[in-house]
PDB file of C-alpha atoms in Angstrom:
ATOM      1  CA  UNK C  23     -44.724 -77.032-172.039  1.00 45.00           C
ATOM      2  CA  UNK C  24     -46.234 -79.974-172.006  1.00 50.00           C
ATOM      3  CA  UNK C  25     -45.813 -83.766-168.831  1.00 53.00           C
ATOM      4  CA  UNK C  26     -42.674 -85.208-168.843  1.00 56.00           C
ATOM      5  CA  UNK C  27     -40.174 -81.812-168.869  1.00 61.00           C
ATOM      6  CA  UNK C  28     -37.897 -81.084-166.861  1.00 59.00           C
ATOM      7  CA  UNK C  29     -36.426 -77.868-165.847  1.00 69.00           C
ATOM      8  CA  UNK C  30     -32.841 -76.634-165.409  1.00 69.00           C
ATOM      9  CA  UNK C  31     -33.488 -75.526-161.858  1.00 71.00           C
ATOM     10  CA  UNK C  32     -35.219 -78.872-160.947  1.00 71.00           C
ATOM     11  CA  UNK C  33     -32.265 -81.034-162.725  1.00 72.00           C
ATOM     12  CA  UNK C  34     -29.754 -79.480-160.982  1.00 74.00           C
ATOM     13  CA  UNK C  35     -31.273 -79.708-157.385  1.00 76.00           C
ATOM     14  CA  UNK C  36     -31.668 -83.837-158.609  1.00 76.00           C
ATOM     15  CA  UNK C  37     -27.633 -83.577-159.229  1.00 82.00           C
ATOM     16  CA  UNK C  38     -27.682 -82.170-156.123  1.00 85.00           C
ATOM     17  CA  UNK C  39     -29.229 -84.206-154.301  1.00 84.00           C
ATOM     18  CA  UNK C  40     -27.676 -87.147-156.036  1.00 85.00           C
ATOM     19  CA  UNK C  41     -24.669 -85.756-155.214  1.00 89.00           C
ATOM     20  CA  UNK C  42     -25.316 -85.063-151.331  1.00 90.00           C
ATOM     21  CA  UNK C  43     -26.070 -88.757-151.077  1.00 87.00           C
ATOM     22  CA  UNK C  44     -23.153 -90.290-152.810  1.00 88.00           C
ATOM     23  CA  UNK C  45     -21.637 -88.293-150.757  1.00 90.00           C
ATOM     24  CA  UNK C  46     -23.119 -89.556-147.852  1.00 87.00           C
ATOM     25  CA  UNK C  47     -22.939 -93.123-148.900  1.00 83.00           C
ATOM     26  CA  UNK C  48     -18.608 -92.866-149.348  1.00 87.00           C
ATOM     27  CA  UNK C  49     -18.630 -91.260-145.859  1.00 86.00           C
ATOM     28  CA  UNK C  50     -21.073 -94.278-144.764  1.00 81.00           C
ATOM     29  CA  UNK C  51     -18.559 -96.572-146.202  1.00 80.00           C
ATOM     30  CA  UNK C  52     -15.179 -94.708-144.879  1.00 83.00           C
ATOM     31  CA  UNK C  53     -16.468 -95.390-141.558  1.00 81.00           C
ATOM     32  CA  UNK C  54     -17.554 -98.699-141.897  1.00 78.00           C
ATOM     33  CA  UNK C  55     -13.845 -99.499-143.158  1.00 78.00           C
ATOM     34  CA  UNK C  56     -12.476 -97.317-140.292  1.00 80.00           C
ATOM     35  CA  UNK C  57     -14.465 -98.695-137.686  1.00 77.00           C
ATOM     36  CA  UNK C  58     -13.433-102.139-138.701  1.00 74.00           C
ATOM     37  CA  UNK C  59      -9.858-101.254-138.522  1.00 76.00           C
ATOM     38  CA  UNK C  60      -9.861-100.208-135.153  1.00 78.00           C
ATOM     39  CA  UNK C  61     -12.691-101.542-133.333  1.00 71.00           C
ATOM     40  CA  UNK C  62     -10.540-104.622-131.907  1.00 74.00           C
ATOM     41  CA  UNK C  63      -8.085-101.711-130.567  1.00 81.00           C
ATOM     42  CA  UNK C  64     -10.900-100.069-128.330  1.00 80.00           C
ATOM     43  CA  UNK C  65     -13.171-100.814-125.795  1.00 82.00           C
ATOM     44  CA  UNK C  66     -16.707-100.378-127.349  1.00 79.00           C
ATOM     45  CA  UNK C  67     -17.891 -97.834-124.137  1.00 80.00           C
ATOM     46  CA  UNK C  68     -15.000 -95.613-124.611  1.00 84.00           C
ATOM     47  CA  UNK C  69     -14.709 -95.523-128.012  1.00 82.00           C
ATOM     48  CA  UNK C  70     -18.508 -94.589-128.558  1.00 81.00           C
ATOM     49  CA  UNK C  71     -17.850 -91.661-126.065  1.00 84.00           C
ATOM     50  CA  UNK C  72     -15.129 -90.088-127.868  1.00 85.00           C
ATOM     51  CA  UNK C  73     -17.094 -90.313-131.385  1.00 83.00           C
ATOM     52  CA  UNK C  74     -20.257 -89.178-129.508  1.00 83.00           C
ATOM     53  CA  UNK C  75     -18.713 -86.224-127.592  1.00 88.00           C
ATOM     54  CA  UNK C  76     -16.963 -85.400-130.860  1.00 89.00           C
ATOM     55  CA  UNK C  77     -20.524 -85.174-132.856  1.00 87.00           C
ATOM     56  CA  UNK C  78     -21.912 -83.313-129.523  1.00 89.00           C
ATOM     57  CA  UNK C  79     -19.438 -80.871-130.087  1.00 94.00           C
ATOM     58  CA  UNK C  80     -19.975 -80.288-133.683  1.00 94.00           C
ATOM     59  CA  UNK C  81     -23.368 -80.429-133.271  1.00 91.00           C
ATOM     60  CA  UNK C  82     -23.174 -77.695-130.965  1.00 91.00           C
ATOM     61  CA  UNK C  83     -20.985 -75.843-132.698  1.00 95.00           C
ATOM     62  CA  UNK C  84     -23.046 -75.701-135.123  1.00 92.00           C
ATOM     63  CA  UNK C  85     -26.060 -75.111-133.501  1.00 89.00           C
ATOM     64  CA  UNK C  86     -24.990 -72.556-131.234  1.00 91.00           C
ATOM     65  CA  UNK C  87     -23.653 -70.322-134.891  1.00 93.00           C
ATOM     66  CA  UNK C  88     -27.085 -70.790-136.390  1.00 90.00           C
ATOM     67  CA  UNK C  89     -28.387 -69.070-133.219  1.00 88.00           C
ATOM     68  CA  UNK C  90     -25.949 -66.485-133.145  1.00 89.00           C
ATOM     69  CA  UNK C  91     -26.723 -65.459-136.766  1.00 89.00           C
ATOM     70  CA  UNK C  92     -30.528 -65.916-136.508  1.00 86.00           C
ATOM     71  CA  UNK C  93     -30.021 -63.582-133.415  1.00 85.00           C
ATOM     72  CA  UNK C  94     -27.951 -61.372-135.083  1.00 86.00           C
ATOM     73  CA  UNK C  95     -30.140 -60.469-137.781  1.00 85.00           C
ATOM     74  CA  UNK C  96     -33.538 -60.416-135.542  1.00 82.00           C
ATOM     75  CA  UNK C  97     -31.866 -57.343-133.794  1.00 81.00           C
ATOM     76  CA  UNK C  98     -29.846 -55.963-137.141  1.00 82.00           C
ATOM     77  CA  UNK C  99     -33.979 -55.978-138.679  1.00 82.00           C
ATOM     78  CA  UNK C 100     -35.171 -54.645-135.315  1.00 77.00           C
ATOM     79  CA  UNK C 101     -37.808 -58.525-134.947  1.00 71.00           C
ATOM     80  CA  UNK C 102     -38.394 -58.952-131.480  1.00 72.00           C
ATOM     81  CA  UNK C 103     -35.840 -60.374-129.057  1.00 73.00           C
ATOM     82  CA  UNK C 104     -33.392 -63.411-128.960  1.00 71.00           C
ATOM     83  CA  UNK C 105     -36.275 -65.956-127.772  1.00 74.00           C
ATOM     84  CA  UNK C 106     -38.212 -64.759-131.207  1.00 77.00           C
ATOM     85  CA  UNK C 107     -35.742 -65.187-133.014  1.00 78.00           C
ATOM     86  CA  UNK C 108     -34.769 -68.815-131.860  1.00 78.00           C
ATOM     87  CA  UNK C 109     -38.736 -69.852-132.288  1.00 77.00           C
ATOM     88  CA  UNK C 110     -38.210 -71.125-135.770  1.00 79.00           C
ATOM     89  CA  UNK C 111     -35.406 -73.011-135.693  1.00 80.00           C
ATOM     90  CA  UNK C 112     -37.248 -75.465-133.781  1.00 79.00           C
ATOM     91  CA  UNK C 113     -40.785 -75.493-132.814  1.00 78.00           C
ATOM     92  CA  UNK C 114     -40.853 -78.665-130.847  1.00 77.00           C
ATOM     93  CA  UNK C 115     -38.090 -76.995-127.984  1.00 73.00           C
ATOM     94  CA  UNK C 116     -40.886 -76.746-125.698  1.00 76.00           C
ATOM     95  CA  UNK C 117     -42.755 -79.922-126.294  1.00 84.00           C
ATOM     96  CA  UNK C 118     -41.755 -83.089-123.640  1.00 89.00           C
ATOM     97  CA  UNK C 119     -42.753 -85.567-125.932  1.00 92.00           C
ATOM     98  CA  UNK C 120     -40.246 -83.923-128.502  1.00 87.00           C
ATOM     99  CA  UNK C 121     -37.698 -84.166-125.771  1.00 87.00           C
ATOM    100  CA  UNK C 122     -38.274 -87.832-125.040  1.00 92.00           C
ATOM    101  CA  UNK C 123     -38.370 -88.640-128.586  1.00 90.00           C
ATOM    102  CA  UNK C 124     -35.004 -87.079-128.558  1.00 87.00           C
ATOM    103  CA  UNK C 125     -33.756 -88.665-126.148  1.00 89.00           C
ATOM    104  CA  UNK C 126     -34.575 -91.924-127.320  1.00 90.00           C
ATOM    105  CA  UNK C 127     -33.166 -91.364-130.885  1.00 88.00           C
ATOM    106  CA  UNK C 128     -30.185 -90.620-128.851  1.00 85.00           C
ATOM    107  CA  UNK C 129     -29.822 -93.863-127.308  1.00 85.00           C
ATOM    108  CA  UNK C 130     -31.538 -96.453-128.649  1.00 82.00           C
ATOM    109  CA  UNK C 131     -30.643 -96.099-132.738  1.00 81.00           C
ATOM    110  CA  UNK C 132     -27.662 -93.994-131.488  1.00 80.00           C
ATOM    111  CA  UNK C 133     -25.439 -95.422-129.053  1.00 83.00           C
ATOM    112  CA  UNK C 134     -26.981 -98.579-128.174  1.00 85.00           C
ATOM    113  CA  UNK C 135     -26.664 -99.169-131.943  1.00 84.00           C
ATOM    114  CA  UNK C 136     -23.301 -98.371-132.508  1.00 82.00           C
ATOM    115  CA  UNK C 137     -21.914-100.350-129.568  1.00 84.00           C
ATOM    116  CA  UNK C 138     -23.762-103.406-130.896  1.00 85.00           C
ATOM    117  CA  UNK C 139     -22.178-102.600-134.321  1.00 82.00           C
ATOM    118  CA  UNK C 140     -18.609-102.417-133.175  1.00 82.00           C
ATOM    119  CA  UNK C 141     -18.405-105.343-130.746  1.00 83.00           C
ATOM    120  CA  UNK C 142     -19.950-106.913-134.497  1.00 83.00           C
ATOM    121  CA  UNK C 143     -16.742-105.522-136.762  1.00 80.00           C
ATOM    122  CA  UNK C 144     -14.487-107.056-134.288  1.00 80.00           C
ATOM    123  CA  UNK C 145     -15.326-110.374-135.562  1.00 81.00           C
ATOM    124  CA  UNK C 146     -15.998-109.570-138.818  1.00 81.00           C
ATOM    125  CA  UNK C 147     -14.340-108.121-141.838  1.00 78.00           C
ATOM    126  CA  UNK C 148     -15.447-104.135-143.136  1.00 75.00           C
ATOM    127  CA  UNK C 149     -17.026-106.337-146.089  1.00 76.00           C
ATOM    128  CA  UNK C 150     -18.971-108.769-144.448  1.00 79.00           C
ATOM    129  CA  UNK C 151     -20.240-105.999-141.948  1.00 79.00           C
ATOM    130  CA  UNK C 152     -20.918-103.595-145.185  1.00 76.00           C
ATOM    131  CA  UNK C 153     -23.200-106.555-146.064  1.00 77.00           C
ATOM    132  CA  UNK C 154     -25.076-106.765-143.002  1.00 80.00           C
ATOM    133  CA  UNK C 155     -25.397-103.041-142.810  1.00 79.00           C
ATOM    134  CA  UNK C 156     -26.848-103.176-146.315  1.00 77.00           C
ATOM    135  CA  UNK C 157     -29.833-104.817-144.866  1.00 81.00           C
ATOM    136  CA  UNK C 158     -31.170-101.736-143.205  1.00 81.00           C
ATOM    137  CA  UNK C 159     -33.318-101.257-146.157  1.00 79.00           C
ATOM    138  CA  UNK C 160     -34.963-104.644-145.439  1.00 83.00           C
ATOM    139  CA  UNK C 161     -35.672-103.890-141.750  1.00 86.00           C
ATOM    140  CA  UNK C 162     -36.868-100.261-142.218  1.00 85.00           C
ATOM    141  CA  UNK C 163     -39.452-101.850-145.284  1.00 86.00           C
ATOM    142  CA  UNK C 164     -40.323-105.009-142.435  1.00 89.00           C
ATOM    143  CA  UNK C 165     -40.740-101.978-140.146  1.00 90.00           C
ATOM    144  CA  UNK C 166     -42.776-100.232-142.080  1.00 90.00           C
ATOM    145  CA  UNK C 167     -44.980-102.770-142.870  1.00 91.00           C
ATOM    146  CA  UNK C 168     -45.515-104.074-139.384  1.00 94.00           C
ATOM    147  CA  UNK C 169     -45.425-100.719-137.280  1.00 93.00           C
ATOM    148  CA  UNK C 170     -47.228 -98.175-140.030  1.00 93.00           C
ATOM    149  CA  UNK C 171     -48.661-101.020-142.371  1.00 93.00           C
ATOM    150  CA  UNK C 172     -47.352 -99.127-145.190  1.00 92.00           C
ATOM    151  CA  UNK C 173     -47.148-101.085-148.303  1.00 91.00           C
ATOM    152  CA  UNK C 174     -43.809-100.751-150.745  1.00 88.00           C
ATOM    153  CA  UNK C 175     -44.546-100.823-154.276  1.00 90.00           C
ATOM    154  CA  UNK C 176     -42.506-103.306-156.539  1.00 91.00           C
ATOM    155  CA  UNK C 177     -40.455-100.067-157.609  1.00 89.00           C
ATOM    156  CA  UNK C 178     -39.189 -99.803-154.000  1.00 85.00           C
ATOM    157  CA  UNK C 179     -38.589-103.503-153.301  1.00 86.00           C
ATOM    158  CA  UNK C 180     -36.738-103.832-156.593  1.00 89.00           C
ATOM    159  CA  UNK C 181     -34.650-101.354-155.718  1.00 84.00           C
ATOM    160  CA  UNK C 182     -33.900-102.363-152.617  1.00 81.00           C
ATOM    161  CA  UNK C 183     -32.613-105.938-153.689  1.00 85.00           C
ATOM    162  CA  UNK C 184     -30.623-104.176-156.172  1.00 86.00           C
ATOM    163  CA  UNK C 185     -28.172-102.409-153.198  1.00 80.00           C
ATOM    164  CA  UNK C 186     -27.897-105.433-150.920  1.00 79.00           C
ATOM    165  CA  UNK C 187     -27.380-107.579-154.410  1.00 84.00           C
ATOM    166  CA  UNK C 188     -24.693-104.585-155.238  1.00 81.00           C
ATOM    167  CA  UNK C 189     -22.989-104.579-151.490  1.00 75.00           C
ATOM    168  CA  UNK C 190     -22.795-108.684-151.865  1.00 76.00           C
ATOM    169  CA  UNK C 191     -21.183-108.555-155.427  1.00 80.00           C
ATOM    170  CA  UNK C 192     -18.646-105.559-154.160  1.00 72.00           C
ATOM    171  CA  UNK C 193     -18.081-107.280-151.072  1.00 68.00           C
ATOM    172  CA  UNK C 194     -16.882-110.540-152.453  1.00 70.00           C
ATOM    173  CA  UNK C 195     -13.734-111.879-151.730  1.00 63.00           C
TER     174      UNK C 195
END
């Protein structure tokens, strides 16, 4: 074959993909609207407990039954014991630095974040907020520019004026 094909297998993990993060983008949204809707009726420390213990709990839900099945089939294959077969899931376990970075995810872009954002969608409407959230694009290429000096090709800026253009034209009132 010759540049410019495309194969079935590699098409359908794009629809995939494409799919995943439409997918991700209406559950974005749904909680953007839902946070706006109740974020007047709940203190901002609270509320970001509940949500966080909620994701803790899925999170570890989830992590703990990828352990149990990586577990499982070490010993159903006879491949060392339980701490050999948690190794790959995550390399970084023993590292402090990993741990810090972690931590800090955890907090800072986490929770710190999403207090700041609902005391925000208490004075604002879920449009006007969808707006200003649109803008992540802008700070994570200002960002990248100042912290990693990486440059964005036109492509990339384009496309990024296109969404917050798109979130300000749906967003209207």
């Amino acid at each position: 074959g010759g540049g410019g094909e495309v194969s079935m297998g590699a098409a359908a993990d794009v629809l995939r993909g494409d799919t995943m993060v439409l997918g991700g983008a209406l559950c974005w949204s749904m909680y953007i609207f839902r946070t706006s809707k109740i974020a007047s009726s709940y203190d901002e420390l609270k509320f970001q407990f509940a949500k966080n213990s909620l994701m803790a709990l899925l999170y570890g839900g989830w992590a703990a039954w990828t352990a149990v099945t990586a577990i499982s089939s070490a010993a159903a294959s006879g491949v060392g014991g339980w701490s050999e077969a948690l190794a790959p899931l995550w390399s970084g376990v023993a590292s402090p630095w990993v741990w810090a970075l972690l931590a800090y995810s955890a907090i800072g872009p986490g929770s710190v974040a999403d207090i700041l954002q609902q005391k925000g969608q208490k004075e604002t409407s879920a449009s006007e907020s969808n707006i200003i959230l649109c803008l992540e694009s802008v700070f994570t290429l200002l960002c990248a520019l100042l912290f990693l000096g990486e440059v964005s090709s036109l492509k990339e800026v384009a496309g990024g004026l296109l969404i917050v253009a798109a979130a300000a034209l749906a967003s209207r009132e």
